[in-house]
Coordinates of C-alpha atoms and ligand atoms in Angstrom, one line a residue:
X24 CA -3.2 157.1 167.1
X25 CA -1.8 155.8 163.8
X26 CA 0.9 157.2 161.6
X27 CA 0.9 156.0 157.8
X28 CA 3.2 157.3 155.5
X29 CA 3.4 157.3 151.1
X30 CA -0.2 159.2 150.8
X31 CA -0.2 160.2 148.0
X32 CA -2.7 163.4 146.1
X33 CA -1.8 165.3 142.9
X34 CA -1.1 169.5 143.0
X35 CA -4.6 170.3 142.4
X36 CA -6.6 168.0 144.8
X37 CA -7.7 169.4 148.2
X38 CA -6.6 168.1 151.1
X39 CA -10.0 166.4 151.9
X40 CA -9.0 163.4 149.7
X41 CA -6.8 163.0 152.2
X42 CA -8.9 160.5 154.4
X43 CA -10.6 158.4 151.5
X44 CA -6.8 157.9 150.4
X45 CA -6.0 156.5 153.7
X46 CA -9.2 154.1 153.5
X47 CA -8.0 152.9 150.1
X48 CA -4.5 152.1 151.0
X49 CA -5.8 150.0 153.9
X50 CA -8.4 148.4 152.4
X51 CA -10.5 147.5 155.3
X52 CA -14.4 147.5 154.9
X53 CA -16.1 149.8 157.6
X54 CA -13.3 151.7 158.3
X55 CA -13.7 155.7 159.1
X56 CA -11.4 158.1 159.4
X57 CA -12.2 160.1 162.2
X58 CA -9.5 162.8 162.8
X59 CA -6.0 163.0 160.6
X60 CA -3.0 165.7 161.3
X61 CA -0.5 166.0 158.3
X62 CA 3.2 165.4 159.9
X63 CA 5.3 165.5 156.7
X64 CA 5.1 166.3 153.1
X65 CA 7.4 166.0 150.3
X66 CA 6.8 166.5 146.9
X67 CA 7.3 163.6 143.9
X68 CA 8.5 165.4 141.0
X69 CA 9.5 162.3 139.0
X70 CA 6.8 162.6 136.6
X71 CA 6.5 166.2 135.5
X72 CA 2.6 166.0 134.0
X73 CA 1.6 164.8 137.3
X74 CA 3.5 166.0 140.2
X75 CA 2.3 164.4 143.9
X76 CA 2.3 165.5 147.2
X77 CA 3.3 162.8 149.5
X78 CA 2.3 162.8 153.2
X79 CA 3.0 161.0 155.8
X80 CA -0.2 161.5 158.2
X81 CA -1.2 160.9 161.9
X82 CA -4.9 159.4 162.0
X83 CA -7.7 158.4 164.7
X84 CA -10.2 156.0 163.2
X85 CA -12.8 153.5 163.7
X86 CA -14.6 150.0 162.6
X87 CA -18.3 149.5 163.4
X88 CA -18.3 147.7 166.8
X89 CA -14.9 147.9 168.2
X90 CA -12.9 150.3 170.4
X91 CA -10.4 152.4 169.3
X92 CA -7.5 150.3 170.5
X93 CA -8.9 146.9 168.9
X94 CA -9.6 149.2 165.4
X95 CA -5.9 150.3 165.7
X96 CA -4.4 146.4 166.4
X97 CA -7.0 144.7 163.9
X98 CA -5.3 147.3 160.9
X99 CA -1.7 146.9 162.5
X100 CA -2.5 143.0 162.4
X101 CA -3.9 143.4 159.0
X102 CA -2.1 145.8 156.9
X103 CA 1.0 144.9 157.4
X104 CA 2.3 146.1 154.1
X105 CA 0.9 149.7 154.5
X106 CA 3.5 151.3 156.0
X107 CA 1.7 151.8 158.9
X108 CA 3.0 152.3 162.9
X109 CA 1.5 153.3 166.2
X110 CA 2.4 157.0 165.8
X111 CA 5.3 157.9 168.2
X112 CA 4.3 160.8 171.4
X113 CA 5.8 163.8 169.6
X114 CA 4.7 165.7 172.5
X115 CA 7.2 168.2 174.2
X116 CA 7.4 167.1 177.9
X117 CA 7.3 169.8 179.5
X118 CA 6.6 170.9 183.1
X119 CA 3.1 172.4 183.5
X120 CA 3.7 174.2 186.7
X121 CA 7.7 174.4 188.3
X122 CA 7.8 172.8 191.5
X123 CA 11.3 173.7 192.8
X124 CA 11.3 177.2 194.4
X125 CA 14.1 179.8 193.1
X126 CA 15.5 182.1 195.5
X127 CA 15.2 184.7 192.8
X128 CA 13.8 184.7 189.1
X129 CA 16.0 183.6 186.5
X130 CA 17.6 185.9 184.3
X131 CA 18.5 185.4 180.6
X132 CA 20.6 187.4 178.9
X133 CA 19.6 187.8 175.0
X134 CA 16.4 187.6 173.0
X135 CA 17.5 185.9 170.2
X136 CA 15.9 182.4 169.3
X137 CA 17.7 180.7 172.1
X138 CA 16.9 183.5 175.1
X139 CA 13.2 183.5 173.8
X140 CA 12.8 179.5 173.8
X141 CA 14.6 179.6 177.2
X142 CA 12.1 182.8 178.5
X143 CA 9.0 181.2 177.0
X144 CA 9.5 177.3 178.7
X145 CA 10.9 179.3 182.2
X146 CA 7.4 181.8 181.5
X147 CA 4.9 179.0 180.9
X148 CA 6.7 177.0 183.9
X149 CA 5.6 179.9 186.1
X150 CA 8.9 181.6 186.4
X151 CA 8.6 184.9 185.6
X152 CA 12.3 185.1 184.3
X153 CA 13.9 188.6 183.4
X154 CA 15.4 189.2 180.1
X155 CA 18.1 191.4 179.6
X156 CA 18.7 192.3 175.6
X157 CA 21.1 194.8 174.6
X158 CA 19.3 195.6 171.4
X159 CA 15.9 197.5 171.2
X160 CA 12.3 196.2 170.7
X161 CA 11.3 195.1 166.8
X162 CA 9.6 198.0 166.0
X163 CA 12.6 200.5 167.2
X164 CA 15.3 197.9 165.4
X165 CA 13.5 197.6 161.8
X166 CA 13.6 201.6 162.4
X167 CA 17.6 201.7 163.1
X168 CA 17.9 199.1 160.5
X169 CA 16.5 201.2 157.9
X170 CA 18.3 203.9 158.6
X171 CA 21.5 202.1 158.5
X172 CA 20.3 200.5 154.9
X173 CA 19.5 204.1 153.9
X174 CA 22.2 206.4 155.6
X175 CA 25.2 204.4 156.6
X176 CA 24.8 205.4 160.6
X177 CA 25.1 202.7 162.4
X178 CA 23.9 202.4 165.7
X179 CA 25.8 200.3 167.9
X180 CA 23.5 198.6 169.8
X181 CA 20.6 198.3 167.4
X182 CA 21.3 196.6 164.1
X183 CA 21.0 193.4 162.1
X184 CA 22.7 191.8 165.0
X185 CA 21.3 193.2 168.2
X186 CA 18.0 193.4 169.3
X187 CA 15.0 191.5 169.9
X188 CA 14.7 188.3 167.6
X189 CA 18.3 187.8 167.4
X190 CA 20.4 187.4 164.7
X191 CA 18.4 186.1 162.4
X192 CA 15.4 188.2 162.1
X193 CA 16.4 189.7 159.0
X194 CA 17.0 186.8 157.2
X195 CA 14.7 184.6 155.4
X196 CA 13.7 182.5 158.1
X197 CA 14.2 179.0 156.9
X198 CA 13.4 176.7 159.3
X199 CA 15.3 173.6 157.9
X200 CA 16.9 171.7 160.6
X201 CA 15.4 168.1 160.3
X202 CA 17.2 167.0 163.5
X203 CA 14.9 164.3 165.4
X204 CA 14.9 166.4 168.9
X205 CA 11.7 166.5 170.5
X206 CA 12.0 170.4 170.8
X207 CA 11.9 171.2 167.4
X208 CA 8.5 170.4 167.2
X209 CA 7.6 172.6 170.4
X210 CA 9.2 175.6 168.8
X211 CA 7.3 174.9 165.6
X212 CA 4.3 174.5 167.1
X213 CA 4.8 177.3 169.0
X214 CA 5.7 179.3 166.2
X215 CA 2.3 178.3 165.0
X216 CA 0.6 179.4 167.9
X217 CA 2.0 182.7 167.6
X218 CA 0.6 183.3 164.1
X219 CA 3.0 181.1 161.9
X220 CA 1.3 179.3 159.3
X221 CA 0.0 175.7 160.6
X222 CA 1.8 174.4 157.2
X223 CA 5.3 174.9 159.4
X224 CA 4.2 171.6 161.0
X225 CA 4.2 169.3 158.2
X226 CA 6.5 170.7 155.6
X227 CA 9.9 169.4 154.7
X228 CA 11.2 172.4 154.3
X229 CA 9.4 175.1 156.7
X230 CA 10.0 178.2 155.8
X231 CA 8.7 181.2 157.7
X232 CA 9.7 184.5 155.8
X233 CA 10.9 187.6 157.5
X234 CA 7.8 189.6 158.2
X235 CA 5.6 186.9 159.6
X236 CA 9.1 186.0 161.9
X237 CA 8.4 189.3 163.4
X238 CA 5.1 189.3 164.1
X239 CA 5.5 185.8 165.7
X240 CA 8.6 186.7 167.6
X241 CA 6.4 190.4 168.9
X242 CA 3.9 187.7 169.7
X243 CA 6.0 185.6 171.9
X244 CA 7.0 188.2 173.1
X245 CA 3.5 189.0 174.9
X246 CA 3.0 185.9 176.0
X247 CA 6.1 185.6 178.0
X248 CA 5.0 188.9 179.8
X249 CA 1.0 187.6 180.4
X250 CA 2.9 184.7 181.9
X251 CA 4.7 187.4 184.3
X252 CA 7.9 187.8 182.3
X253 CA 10.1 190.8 182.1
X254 CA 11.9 191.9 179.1
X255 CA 14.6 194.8 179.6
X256 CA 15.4 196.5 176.0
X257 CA 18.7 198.2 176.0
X258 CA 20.1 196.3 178.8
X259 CA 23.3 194.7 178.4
X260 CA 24.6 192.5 180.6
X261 CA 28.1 193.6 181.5
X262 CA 29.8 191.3 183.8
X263 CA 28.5 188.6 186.5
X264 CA 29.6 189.2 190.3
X265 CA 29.3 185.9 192.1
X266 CA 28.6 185.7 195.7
X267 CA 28.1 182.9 198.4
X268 CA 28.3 179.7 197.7
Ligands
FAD302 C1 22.1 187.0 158.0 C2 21.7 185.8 158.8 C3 20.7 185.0 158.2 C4 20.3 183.8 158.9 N1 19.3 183.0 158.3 C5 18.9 181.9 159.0 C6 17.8 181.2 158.5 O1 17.2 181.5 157.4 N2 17.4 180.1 159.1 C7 18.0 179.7 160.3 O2 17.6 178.8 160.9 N3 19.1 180.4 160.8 C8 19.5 181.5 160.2 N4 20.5 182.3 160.7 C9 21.1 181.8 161.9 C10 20.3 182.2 163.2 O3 20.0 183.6 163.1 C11 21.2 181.9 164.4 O4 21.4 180.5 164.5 C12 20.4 182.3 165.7 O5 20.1 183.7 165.6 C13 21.2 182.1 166.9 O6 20.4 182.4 168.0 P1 21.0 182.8 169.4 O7 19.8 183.2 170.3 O8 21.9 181.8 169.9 O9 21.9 184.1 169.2 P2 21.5 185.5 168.5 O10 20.4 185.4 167.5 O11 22.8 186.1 168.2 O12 20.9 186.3 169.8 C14 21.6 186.8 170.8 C15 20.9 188.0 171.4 O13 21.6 188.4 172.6 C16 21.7 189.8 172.6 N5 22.9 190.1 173.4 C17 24.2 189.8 173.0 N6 25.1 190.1 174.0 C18 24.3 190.6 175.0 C19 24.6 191.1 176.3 N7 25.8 191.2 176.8 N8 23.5 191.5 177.1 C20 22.3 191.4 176.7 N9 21.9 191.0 175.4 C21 22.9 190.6 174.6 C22 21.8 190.2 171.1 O14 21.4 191.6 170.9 C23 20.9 189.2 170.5 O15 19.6 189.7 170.4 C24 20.9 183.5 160.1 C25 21.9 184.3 160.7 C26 22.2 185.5 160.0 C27 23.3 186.4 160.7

């Protein structure tokens, strides 16, 4: 697969024009376009009567008579000016199936972004991990929260702080970091998977908003328990006794 970047289509053309853009850039007769996936977008606001969106874009294509690996060397080799590169793995590596054998199944304490990442990867790796949150489940939180909002009481355990989907969940959900880490794009994706909208991949500035956030986190949520998780609401971890070696 190939990665160009600086594809360019005004505000009010479809994202089909996507592929015949990629053709003209590279300029190479016969060439098809046979599957793309958007990886970035920016916006080029410099001239305000015709604003762009600018994409950098993974691609699969083709040239009559050759394999896929000669069609991708013959337009490295030939379009060297087109800001074009074998597009990098930006798979997650992640264990299919755990190997090692755990005396007993891990625990996490917390369901905030961090304890869900860790229950999801230890889930799909066939661990079965238990999760211990302090807080309640989203629908009895957004209930205490209200009431907070509304009457003042606060309840200790259940608030904007404590619960499932962490500290953040009543926030705006802006999902901003542009670190290079692998893992951001596994939690993307699987933000995706879990109803986000697929735009979360490609956008500079991914932004999630708070009520989709909690359907994807309720949504994670059941997927780490079909995988054999455990989440235990109002469970606070109070102290760790450690035995043996
Ligand atoms: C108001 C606000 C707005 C924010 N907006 C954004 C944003 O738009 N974008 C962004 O990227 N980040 C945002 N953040 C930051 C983001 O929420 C945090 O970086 C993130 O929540 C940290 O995740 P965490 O899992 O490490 O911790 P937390 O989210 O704090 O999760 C910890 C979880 O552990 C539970 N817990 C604590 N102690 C125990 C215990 N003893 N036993 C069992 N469970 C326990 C808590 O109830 C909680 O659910 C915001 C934060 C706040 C407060």
């Amino acid at each position: 697969m190939l990665r160009i970047h600086e594809i360019k289509k005004s505000l009010g053309e479809s994202q089909g024009v996507i592929p015949e853009r990629i053709i003209k850039k590279l300029g190479v007769k016969g060439l098809e376009i046979q599957e793309y996936r958007l990886i970035k977008e920016s916006v080029d606001a410099r001239n305000k009567a015709d604003i762009k969106l600018v994409y950098s874009v993974d691609f699969i294509s083709s040239l009559p008579d050759k394999t896929a690996g000669e069609t991708e060397s013959r337009l490295l080799n030939q379009c060297k000016n087109a800001k074009l590169e074998l597009a990098p793995d930006m798979k997650y590596q992640q264990v299919a199936q755990g190997s090692e054998s755990l005396m007993h199944r891990p625990v996490i304490a917390g369901f905030g972004p961090s304890g869900m990442f860790a229950g999801l990867i230890l889930a799909q790796a066939g661990y079965r991990p238990i999760i211990l949150e302090r807080g309640k489940s989203i629908e009895e939180r957004v209930k205490d929260v209200e009431r907070f909002w509304k009457e003042g009481v606060l309840d200790e355990e259940s608030n904007v702080q404590f619960g499932e989907g962490g500290a953040g969940l009543f926030s705006d959900g802006k999902l901003t970091t542009q670190i290079k880490d692998p893992r951001v794009r596994k939690v993307l994706e699987e933000f995706v998977l879990a109803g986000g909208p697929p735009e979360l991949l490609y956008k500079q500035k991914p932004h999630i908003g708070t009520d989709v956030l909690r359907r994807v986190v309720c949504s994670i949520r059941r997927t780490i328990l079909e995988h054999g998780g455990e989440i235990l609401f109002q469970s606070r971890l109070t102290g760790l006794e450690v035995s043996g070696k």
